[in-house]
C-alpha cells in the first residue's frame, strides 16, 4: 500500500478527486508495493485503480487518461531499503552526532539507484527484486562493486553473506540491465592486482557495464581509521596507471574510455586532469568524476548569456577538494564576465578536515567563513550543500544564513546558472 501526499491541480489525480492521505491499494488488481508499481502500472492509457479514501471508503476508478494530462500525484516518501553491510569506510557510520536523522540511515536501495543514481551494492536483493528490476527495466543501475573477488568484496563490505557480484551483474546484464559501477579504492585491499582483476572482470561483462569509476576512499575524523587508511600519492598514481591501461584499451575497442579516475584520485596523485572530451556525457559527475571539466564546459556553453559583471567582487564558496582545482575554473568565468572572483575555501568543521567535498559543507562553517567578508558584492554557495528544503547538513536554514552574512548569497551548481540569473535580475 502507498499513500498520497499531495495532488496537483489540473491533473488526473485532481479530476479523480484523490485527496492527501488516500491509500492507493492496487492497479489492475495488482497490489502496490511502492512508487515504482504506481508509476509503471499507471503509465498506460487505461487502468483500474483501487483506492481507500481518508474517510475509509474504498473506490475503484476506471481510468482513461486524456492525452497529455499528468497524473499529478505525489506519494509519501518510500520506506528506504537498509544496508546489510558494515564497511569500515562507511560514511554514515562516520557521521558525528547531531545531524539530520535521515543522514544516519544506511540506504542500499536499488530503486534509489535507478531513480537518483545512488550507488547500491545489490547485496540485499531478493529474487523478487531481480524480477522487478527486469520487468520494470530499471536501467542503468549504479552499483558499488569495489572488488570482483568474492572474498575481498565480502571483507570490504564486512558482509560474509554478500552474493558474488560478477554473476549477479552477468545475469541482470543478459536480461537487458546496464550499470554504472564504482570501485572505492582501499589501499592494501582492493588496489594493485585486485584492481586489475576487478577492472578485467567488469570489462569482461561487455556492454552492460557502461562505466567504472575508481574513487579513493574518503574517511572522516570519526571513521574506523585503525582498520582502514587513505591511499598515498604513490598508490593513487599506481591506480591511475591501471585505470589508464583499461581506458586506452576500451577507447580502442569500444570507442570510449569506460574506466575513469575520480577527480580526487588525480588530485591526490598530483596528475593533471584529462580534457573535457575524455568524460563523454559526464555520467559519473555526481560521483566526482569529471566535475572540474564539467564546470568548465558549462561555463563555456553559457558564455554568450553571461552578464557583464565588470567591477563586481564575487565570493565562491567551496570545499577543500575543489580549492586547488577551482582557480582554473574561475579563470574562464572571470574572462567571460569581467568580475573578480574571490575563492572562499571552507574546511568541514562537522565531519573533519578530511571531508573535502563542497556538497557536505555545514551551513555553520560557511557562515563563519563569510561573516567578516565585507569585501564581497555577493557570494555563490554550492547548491549541493542544501536539501530540497534549503537546509544544510547541520540543520542551518539557508535563509537564516543569508540574513546573518554581510552580502547577498546565491546557490549555484555550475556558476553559469546563478550568474545568468543575476544578470536577468540586475
Ligand atoms: S554499502 Fe558500506 S558504505 Fe554503503 S551504506 Fe552500506 S555500510 Fe555504508
Short mmCIF file of C-alpha atoms and ligand atoms in Angstrom, two decimals:
data_model
loop_
_atom_site.label_atom_id
_atom_site.label_comp_id
_atom_site.label_asym_id
_atom_site.label_seq_id
_atom_site.Cartn_x
_atom_site.Cartn_y
_atom_site.Cartn_z
CA UNK A 1 0.00 0.00 0.00
CA UNK A 2 1.17 3.52 -0.77
CA UNK A 3 -0.30 6.82 0.34
CA UNK A 4 -0.95 10.10 -1.47
CA UNK A 5 0.90 13.08 -0.05
CA UNK A 6 -0.28 15.78 -2.45
CA UNK A 7 -2.31 16.18 -5.63
CA UNK A 8 -1.50 18.81 -8.24
CA UNK A 9 -4.34 20.99 -9.55
CA UNK A 10 -5.43 20.34 -13.13
CA UNK A 11 -4.14 16.80 -13.07
CA UNK A 12 -5.74 13.41 -13.46
CA UNK A 13 -5.38 12.87 -9.71
CA UNK A 14 -7.38 16.07 -9.08
CA UNK A 15 -10.03 15.04 -11.62
CA UNK A 16 -10.41 11.74 -9.75
CA UNK A 17 -10.73 13.74 -6.52
CA UNK A 18 -7.88 11.88 -4.85
CA UNK A 19 -7.01 13.53 -1.54
CA UNK A 20 -3.84 13.66 0.53
CA UNK A 21 -3.98 10.62 2.80
CA UNK A 22 -5.73 8.43 0.18
CA UNK A 23 -4.30 4.90 0.23
CA UNK A 24 -3.57 3.51 -3.23
CA UNK A 25 -4.17 -0.21 -2.89
CA UNK A 26 -3.95 -1.76 -6.36
CA UNK A 27 -3.74 -1.02 -10.07
CA UNK A 28 -5.35 -3.54 -12.43
CA UNK A 29 -5.86 -5.76 -9.36
CA UNK A 30 -2.11 -5.80 -8.71
CA UNK A 31 -1.27 -4.75 -5.13
CA UNK A 32 1.02 -1.72 -4.93
CA UNK A 33 4.27 -2.04 -3.05
CA UNK A 34 5.87 1.34 -3.75
CA UNK A 35 6.23 4.25 -6.14
CA UNK A 36 7.68 2.02 -8.85
CA UNK A 37 4.50 -0.04 -9.08
CA UNK A 38 2.43 3.13 -9.17
CA UNK A 39 4.46 4.80 -11.89
CA UNK A 40 4.83 1.78 -14.14
CA UNK A 41 1.32 0.40 -13.78
CA UNK A 42 -0.33 3.79 -14.38
CA UNK A 43 1.78 4.56 -17.43
CA UNK A 44 -0.86 3.02 -19.75
CA UNK A 45 -3.76 4.95 -21.22
CA UNK A 46 -6.32 2.78 -19.42
CA UNK A 47 -6.13 1.20 -15.98
CA UNK A 48 -8.20 0.47 -12.90
CA UNK A 49 -7.16 1.95 -9.54
CA UNK A 50 -8.42 0.64 -6.22
CA UNK A 51 -8.08 3.31 -3.51
CA UNK A 52 -9.20 3.87 0.08
CA UNK A 53 -10.12 7.49 0.81
CA UNK A 54 -9.21 9.09 4.17
CA UNK A 55 -12.88 8.57 5.14
CA UNK A 56 -12.31 4.79 4.87
CA UNK A 57 -14.45 4.44 1.75
CA UNK A 58 -12.95 2.14 -0.91
CA UNK A 59 -13.40 3.24 -4.51
CA UNK A 60 -12.47 1.63 -7.80
CA UNK A 61 -11.63 4.13 -10.54
CA UNK A 62 -11.82 3.05 -14.15
CA UNK A 63 -9.31 5.47 -15.62
CA UNK A 64 -8.90 6.54 -19.18
CA UNK A 65 -6.11 9.06 -19.28
CA UNK A 66 -6.78 12.04 -21.57
CA UNK A 67 -3.72 12.66 -23.72
CA UNK A 68 -1.18 14.94 -22.11
CA UNK A 69 -2.88 15.12 -18.71
CA UNK A 70 -0.32 14.33 -15.97
CA UNK A 71 -1.21 12.04 -13.08
CA UNK A 72 -0.13 14.80 -10.65
CA UNK A 73 0.01 12.55 -7.59
CA UNK A 74 2.91 12.95 -5.15
CA UNK A 75 3.33 9.92 -2.92
CA UNK A 76 4.58 9.80 0.63
CA UNK A 77 8.33 9.01 0.63
CA UNK A 78 9.08 5.28 0.30
CA UNK A 79 10.49 3.23 3.15
CA UNK A 80 14.20 3.09 2.36
CA UNK A 81 15.87 -0.31 1.98
CA UNK A 82 18.50 -0.54 4.71
CA UNK A 83 22.04 -1.66 4.04
CA UNK A 84 23.13 -5.10 5.21
CA UNK A 85 26.85 -4.26 5.06
CA UNK A 86 29.25 -2.74 7.58
CA UNK A 87 32.09 -1.23 5.53
CA UNK A 88 34.92 0.19 7.61
CA UNK A 89 34.84 3.29 5.43
CA UNK A 90 31.10 3.78 5.72
CA UNK A 91 30.36 7.45 5.60
CA UNK A 92 27.16 7.05 7.58
CA UNK A 93 28.88 5.24 10.44
CA UNK A 94 31.42 8.08 10.39
CA UNK A 95 28.76 10.75 10.93
CA UNK A 96 29.14 12.75 14.11
CA UNK A 97 26.17 13.13 16.46
CA UNK A 98 23.69 15.96 15.89
CA UNK A 99 22.94 15.72 12.15
CA UNK A 100 19.56 15.33 10.45
CA UNK A 101 18.06 11.91 11.29
CA UNK A 102 17.99 10.98 7.58
CA UNK A 103 21.78 11.17 7.49
CA UNK A 104 22.12 8.19 9.83
CA UNK A 105 20.19 5.87 7.53
CA UNK A 106 22.47 3.49 5.67
CA UNK A 107 20.48 3.01 2.49
CA UNK A 108 21.23 0.36 -0.07
CA UNK A 109 18.23 0.58 -2.32
CA UNK A 110 18.16 -0.43 -5.99
CA UNK A 111 15.08 1.77 -6.50
CA UNK A 112 17.02 4.89 -5.45
CA UNK A 113 19.93 3.70 -7.53
CA UNK A 114 17.72 3.74 -10.61
CA UNK A 115 15.88 6.95 -9.74
CA UNK A 116 18.62 9.14 -8.27
CA UNK A 117 21.90 7.47 -9.22
CA UNK A 118 22.72 6.44 -5.62
CA UNK A 119 25.24 3.63 -5.61
CA UNK A 120 23.87 0.31 -4.28
CA UNK A 121 25.74 -2.92 -3.58
CA UNK A 122 22.86 -5.27 -4.59
CA UNK A 123 23.74 -7.41 -1.53
CA UNK A 124 20.16 -7.20 -0.25
CA UNK A 125 18.35 -8.20 -3.46
CA UNK A 126 15.71 -10.91 -3.19
CA UNK A 127 14.74 -12.99 -6.25
CA UNK A 128 11.54 -10.92 -6.36
CA UNK A 129 13.61 -7.72 -6.64
CA UNK A 130 15.57 -9.14 -9.55
CA UNK A 131 12.32 -9.90 -11.38
CA UNK A 132 11.09 -6.37 -10.71
CA UNK A 133 14.32 -4.80 -11.98
CA UNK A 134 13.94 -6.77 -15.19
CA UNK A 135 10.17 -6.27 -15.58
CA UNK A 136 10.33 -2.51 -15.00
CA UNK A 137 13.63 -2.26 -16.83
CA UNK A 138 15.37 -0.33 -14.05
CA UNK A 139 18.40 0.52 -16.13
CA UNK A 140 21.01 1.79 -15.75
CA UNK A 141 21.65 0.95 -12.10
CA UNK A 142 24.58 2.44 -10.16
CA UNK A 143 26.47 -0.35 -8.44
CA UNK A 144 29.28 -0.33 -5.86
CA UNK A 145 31.45 -3.23 -6.93
CA UNK A 146 34.68 -2.40 -5.06
CA UNK A 147 36.20 -5.82 -5.86
CA UNK A 148 35.16 -8.69 -8.10
CA UNK A 149 36.85 -11.30 -5.94
CA UNK A 150 34.08 -12.52 -3.60
CA UNK A 151 36.35 -12.84 -0.56
CA UNK A 152 37.87 -9.40 -0.97
CA UNK A 153 34.45 -7.86 -1.57
CA UNK A 154 32.94 -9.55 1.48
CA UNK A 155 35.84 -8.30 3.55
CA UNK A 156 35.39 -4.74 2.27
CA UNK A 157 31.65 -4.81 2.84
CA UNK A 158 32.07 -6.67 6.14
CA UNK A 159 29.30 -8.92 4.96
CA UNK A 160 30.06 -12.67 4.77
CA UNK A 161 26.68 -13.21 3.10
CA UNK A 162 27.29 -10.84 0.18
CA UNK A 163 26.49 -12.69 -3.06
CA UNK A 164 29.09 -12.80 -5.83
CA UNK A 165 28.79 -9.59 -7.80
CA UNK A 166 30.08 -10.73 -11.19
CA UNK A 167 27.43 -13.48 -11.70
CA UNK A 168 24.81 -11.07 -10.36
CA UNK A 169 25.73 -8.41 -12.92
CA UNK A 170 26.06 -11.03 -15.64
CA UNK A 171 22.53 -12.33 -15.04
CA UNK A 172 20.98 -8.88 -14.97
CA UNK A 173 23.09 -7.81 -17.96
CA UNK A 174 21.87 -10.78 -20.01
CA UNK A 175 18.33 -9.70 -19.20
CA UNK A 176 18.85 -6.18 -20.53
CA UNK A 177 20.01 -4.20 -17.49
CA UNK A 178 23.04 -1.92 -17.72
CA UNK A 179 25.25 -0.49 -14.97
CA UNK A 180 27.48 2.36 -14.00
CA UNK A 181 29.87 0.94 -11.43
CA UNK A 182 32.37 2.20 -8.91
CA UNK A 183 35.39 0.91 -7.06
CA UNK A 184 36.17 2.70 -3.80
CA UNK A 185 39.90 2.24 -3.57
CA UNK A 186 41.12 0.98 -0.19
CA UNK A 187 44.92 0.71 -0.10
CA UNK A 188 46.26 -2.76 0.58
CA UNK A 189 42.85 -4.35 -0.01
CA UNK A 190 41.44 -3.76 -3.50
CA UNK A 191 44.27 -1.87 -5.19
CA UNK A 192 47.23 -3.36 -7.12
CA UNK A 193 46.49 -6.81 -8.56
CA UNK A 194 42.96 -6.78 -7.12
CA UNK A 195 42.13 -3.60 -9.05
CA UNK A 196 43.47 -5.17 -12.25
CA UNK A 197 41.33 -8.24 -11.64
CA UNK A 198 38.21 -6.20 -10.84
CA UNK A 199 38.51 -3.98 -13.90
CA UNK A 200 39.26 -7.03 -16.07
CA UNK A 201 36.18 -8.87 -14.77
CA UNK A 202 33.94 -5.84 -15.29
CA UNK A 203 35.33 -5.28 -18.77
CA UNK A 204 34.65 -8.95 -19.50
CA UNK A 205 30.95 -8.40 -18.82
CA UNK A 206 30.75 -6.48 -22.10
CA UNK A 207 28.42 -3.64 -22.96
CA UNK A 208 26.18 -3.99 -19.90
CA UNK A 209 28.84 -2.31 -17.75
CA UNK A 210 28.66 1.21 -19.14
CA UNK A 211 31.38 2.72 -16.98
CA UNK A 212 33.53 2.19 -13.92
CA UNK A 213 34.97 4.88 -11.70
CA UNK A 214 37.87 4.45 -9.31
CA UNK A 215 37.45 6.69 -6.29
CA UNK A 216 39.98 6.98 -3.45
CA UNK A 217 38.39 6.10 -0.13
CA UNK A 218 37.33 9.20 1.83
CA UNK A 219 37.36 8.98 5.60
CA UNK A 220 36.05 11.32 8.22
CA UNK A 221 37.63 12.03 11.58
CA UNK A 222 35.05 9.66 13.01
CA UNK A 223 35.84 6.73 10.66
CA UNK A 224 37.43 3.48 11.81
CA UNK A 225 40.92 4.66 10.94
CA UNK A 226 42.52 1.81 12.86
CA UNK A 227 41.01 -0.51 10.21
CA UNK A 228 41.19 1.49 7.00
CA UNK A 229 43.57 4.16 5.68
CA UNK A 230 43.62 6.59 2.77
CA UNK A 231 45.85 5.94 -0.26
CA UNK A 232 49.18 7.74 -0.57
CA UNK A 233 50.09 9.82 -3.62
CA UNK A 234 52.12 6.87 -4.96
CA UNK A 235 49.23 4.47 -4.51
CA UNK A 236 46.93 6.92 -6.32
CA UNK A 237 49.43 7.20 -9.20
CA UNK A 238 49.67 3.41 -9.46
CA UNK A 239 45.87 3.12 -9.51
CA UNK A 240 45.70 5.80 -12.23
CA UNK A 241 48.16 3.83 -14.34
CA UNK A 242 45.86 0.81 -14.12
CA UNK A 243 42.84 2.99 -14.94
CA UNK A 244 44.70 4.39 -17.95
CA UNK A 245 45.61 0.93 -19.23
CA UNK A 246 41.99 -0.16 -19.25
CA UNK A 247 40.80 3.20 -20.61
CA UNK A 248 43.27 3.03 -23.50
CA UNK A 249 42.12 -0.47 -24.35
CA UNK A 250 38.43 0.48 -24.07
CA UNK A 251 38.94 3.55 -26.23
CA UNK A 252 40.49 1.42 -28.96
CA UNK A 253 37.99 -1.44 -28.72
CA UNK A 254 34.76 0.30 -27.69
CA UNK A 255 35.20 3.94 -28.59
CA UNK A 256 35.01 5.41 -25.06
CA UNK A 257 37.41 5.33 -22.10
CA UNK A 258 34.88 3.35 -20.00
CA UNK A 259 37.16 3.41 -16.95
CA UNK A 260 37.63 6.75 -15.14
CA UNK A 261 39.63 8.02 -12.21
CA UNK A 262 37.74 10.37 -9.90
CA UNK A 263 38.98 13.98 -9.87
CA UNK A 264 40.16 13.31 -6.32
CA UNK A 265 42.35 10.44 -7.50
CA UNK A 266 44.15 12.79 -9.93
CA UNK A 267 44.35 15.47 -7.26
CA UNK A 268 45.85 13.12 -4.68
CA UNK A 269 48.22 11.64 -7.27
CA UNK A 270 49.37 15.09 -8.39
CA UNK A 271 48.49 14.22 -12.00
CA UNK A 272 46.71 16.74 -14.31
CA UNK A 273 43.09 16.01 -15.19
CA UNK A 274 42.23 14.82 -18.71
CA UNK A 275 40.41 17.27 -21.02
CA UNK A 276 36.60 17.55 -21.01
CA UNK A 277 36.21 15.38 -24.12
CA UNK A 278 37.60 12.46 -22.08
CA UNK A 279 34.46 12.28 -19.96
CA UNK A 280 31.87 11.91 -22.75
CA UNK A 281 28.46 12.61 -21.19
CA UNK A 282 29.96 13.05 -17.69
CA UNK A 283 27.79 10.19 -16.47
CA UNK A 284 29.63 9.81 -13.17
CA UNK A 285 29.96 13.53 -12.49
CA UNK A 286 27.89 13.22 -9.32
CA UNK A 287 30.49 10.74 -8.14
CA UNK A 288 33.26 13.34 -8.51
CA UNK A 289 34.38 12.06 -11.92
CA UNK A 290 34.99 14.92 -14.36
CA UNK A 291 33.38 17.50 -12.05
CA UNK A 292 36.01 20.16 -12.80
CA UNK A 293 35.86 19.68 -16.55
CA UNK A 294 32.07 19.67 -16.39
CA UNK A 295 32.06 23.08 -14.69
CA UNK A 296 34.42 24.45 -17.30
CA UNK A 297 32.22 23.11 -20.08
CA UNK A 298 29.07 24.62 -18.55
CA UNK A 299 30.75 28.00 -18.31
CA UNK A 300 31.94 27.80 -21.89
CA UNK A 301 28.43 26.79 -23.03
CA UNK A 302 26.79 29.73 -21.23
CA UNK A 303 29.40 32.26 -22.29
CA UNK A 304 27.00 34.21 -24.55
CA UNK A 305 24.36 34.51 -21.83
CA UNK A 306 26.71 35.53 -19.04
CA UNK A 307 26.14 39.14 -17.95
CA UNK A 308 28.73 41.87 -17.84
CA UNK A 309 29.73 41.91 -14.18
CA UNK A 310 32.77 44.13 -14.50
CA UNK A 311 33.78 45.57 -11.15
CA UNK A 312 31.80 43.06 -9.11
CA UNK A 313 33.59 41.08 -6.42
CA UNK A 314 32.05 37.65 -6.18
CA UNK A 315 32.82 35.15 -3.43
CA UNK A 316 32.88 31.49 -4.45
CA UNK A 317 32.44 29.09 -1.55
CA UNK A 318 33.82 25.60 -2.00
CA UNK A 319 35.28 22.70 -0.04
CA UNK A 320 38.96 21.93 0.22
CA UNK A 321 38.79 19.29 -2.57
CA UNK A 322 37.94 21.82 -5.24
CA UNK A 323 40.08 24.56 -3.66
CA UNK A 324 43.24 23.82 -5.67
CA UNK A 325 41.27 22.99 -8.83
CA UNK A 326 38.91 25.94 -8.75
CA UNK A 327 41.29 28.69 -9.99
CA UNK A 328 41.36 27.09 -13.46
CA UNK A 329 37.53 27.12 -13.48
CA UNK A 330 37.28 30.69 -12.20
CA UNK A 331 39.79 32.00 -14.73
CA UNK A 332 37.35 31.12 -17.53
CA UNK A 333 34.36 32.72 -15.87
CA UNK A 334 36.28 35.85 -14.89
CA UNK A 335 37.33 36.30 -18.53
CA UNK A 336 33.70 35.89 -19.66
CA UNK A 337 32.10 38.29 -17.14
CA UNK A 338 34.81 40.75 -16.16
CA UNK A 339 34.03 40.09 -12.48
CA UNK A 340 36.64 39.38 -9.87
CA UNK A 341 36.13 36.03 -8.20
CA UNK A 342 37.44 35.51 -4.69
CA UNK A 343 37.67 31.92 -3.64
CA UNK A 344 36.44 31.08 -0.15
CA UNK A 345 37.73 27.61 0.70
CA UNK A 346 35.86 26.24 3.71
CA UNK A 347 37.08 23.42 5.92
CA UNK A 348 34.48 20.96 7.08
CA UNK A 349 34.07 21.68 10.78
CA UNK A 350 31.44 19.00 11.17
CA UNK A 351 32.93 15.90 9.59
CA UNK A 352 36.54 16.96 9.95
CA UNK A 353 39.20 18.27 7.58
CA UNK A 354 39.46 15.09 5.58
CA UNK A 355 35.93 15.50 4.23
CA UNK A 356 36.64 17.83 1.39
CA UNK A 357 33.60 17.93 -0.88
CA UNK A 358 31.55 21.15 -1.13
CA UNK A 359 28.28 19.20 -1.03
CA UNK A 360 28.88 18.17 2.60
CA UNK A 361 29.78 21.58 3.97
CA UNK A 362 27.76 22.54 7.05
CA UNK A 363 25.97 25.90 6.98
CA UNK A 364 27.72 26.93 10.20
CA UNK A 365 31.18 26.65 8.61
CA UNK A 366 30.08 28.64 5.55
CA UNK A 367 28.56 31.31 7.76
CA UNK A 368 31.76 31.54 9.78
CA UNK A 369 33.83 31.94 6.61
CA UNK A 370 31.58 34.71 5.24
CA UNK A 371 30.70 36.59 8.41
CA UNK A 372 33.53 39.14 8.19
CA UNK A 373 33.72 39.33 4.39
CA UNK A 374 32.60 42.87 3.74
CA UNK A 375 34.73 42.85 0.57
CA UNK A 376 32.20 40.83 -1.47
CA UNK A 377 29.25 42.11 -3.55
CA UNK A 378 27.64 38.69 -3.37
CA UNK A 379 28.63 35.07 -2.78
CA UNK A 380 27.90 31.84 -4.64
CA UNK A 381 27.25 28.85 -2.39
CA UNK A 382 27.31 25.20 -3.51
CA UNK A 383 23.72 24.18 -4.27
CA UNK A 384 24.52 20.53 -3.46
CA UNK A 385 25.12 21.51 0.19
CA UNK A 386 21.41 22.04 0.89
CA UNK A 387 18.49 19.65 0.60
CA UNK A 388 15.19 20.33 -1.21
CA UNK A 389 14.03 22.38 1.79
CA UNK A 390 17.17 24.54 1.57
CA UNK A 391 18.60 23.19 4.81
CA UNK A 392 22.29 22.39 5.30
CA UNK A 393 23.72 19.21 6.84
CA UNK A 394 23.81 20.80 10.27
CA UNK A 395 20.17 21.92 10.06
CA UNK A 396 21.11 25.55 9.39
CA UNK A 397 18.45 27.01 7.11
CA UNK A 398 19.68 28.83 4.03
CA UNK A 399 17.51 31.90 4.58
CA UNK A 400 18.74 32.22 8.19
CA UNK A 401 22.34 32.03 7.00
CA UNK A 402 21.60 34.63 4.31
CA UNK A 403 20.33 37.02 6.99
CA UNK A 404 23.47 36.65 9.07
CA UNK A 405 26.16 37.29 6.43
CA UNK A 406 27.02 40.77 5.09
CA UNK A 407 26.38 40.02 1.38
CA UNK A 408 23.55 38.52 -0.70
CA UNK A 409 24.05 34.82 -1.40
CA UNK A 410 23.01 32.69 -4.39
CA UNK A 411 23.03 28.93 -4.69
CA UNK A 412 24.74 27.58 -7.74
CA UNK A 413 25.55 24.23 -9.32
CA UNK A 414 27.86 25.44 -12.03
CA UNK A 415 28.27 29.25 -11.63
CA UNK A 416 26.68 29.86 -15.01
CA UNK A 417 23.19 29.13 -13.60
CA UNK A 418 23.40 31.73 -10.82
CA UNK A 419 25.27 34.34 -12.83
CA UNK A 420 22.87 34.24 -15.78
CA UNK A 421 20.04 34.69 -13.25
CA UNK A 422 21.94 37.53 -11.60
CA UNK A 423 22.24 39.24 -14.98
CA UNK A 424 18.50 38.85 -15.59
CA UNK A 425 17.67 40.27 -12.14
CA UNK A 426 20.10 43.19 -12.40
S1 LIG B 1 27.46 -0.28 1.50
FE1 LIG B 1 29.00 0.17 3.03
S2 LIG B 1 29.41 2.33 2.75
FE2 LIG B 1 27.47 1.94 1.74
S3 LIG B 1 25.92 2.36 3.30
FE3 LIG B 1 26.38 0.20 3.41
S4 LIG B 1 27.94 0.03 5.01
FE4 LIG B 1 27.86 2.17 4.38
#
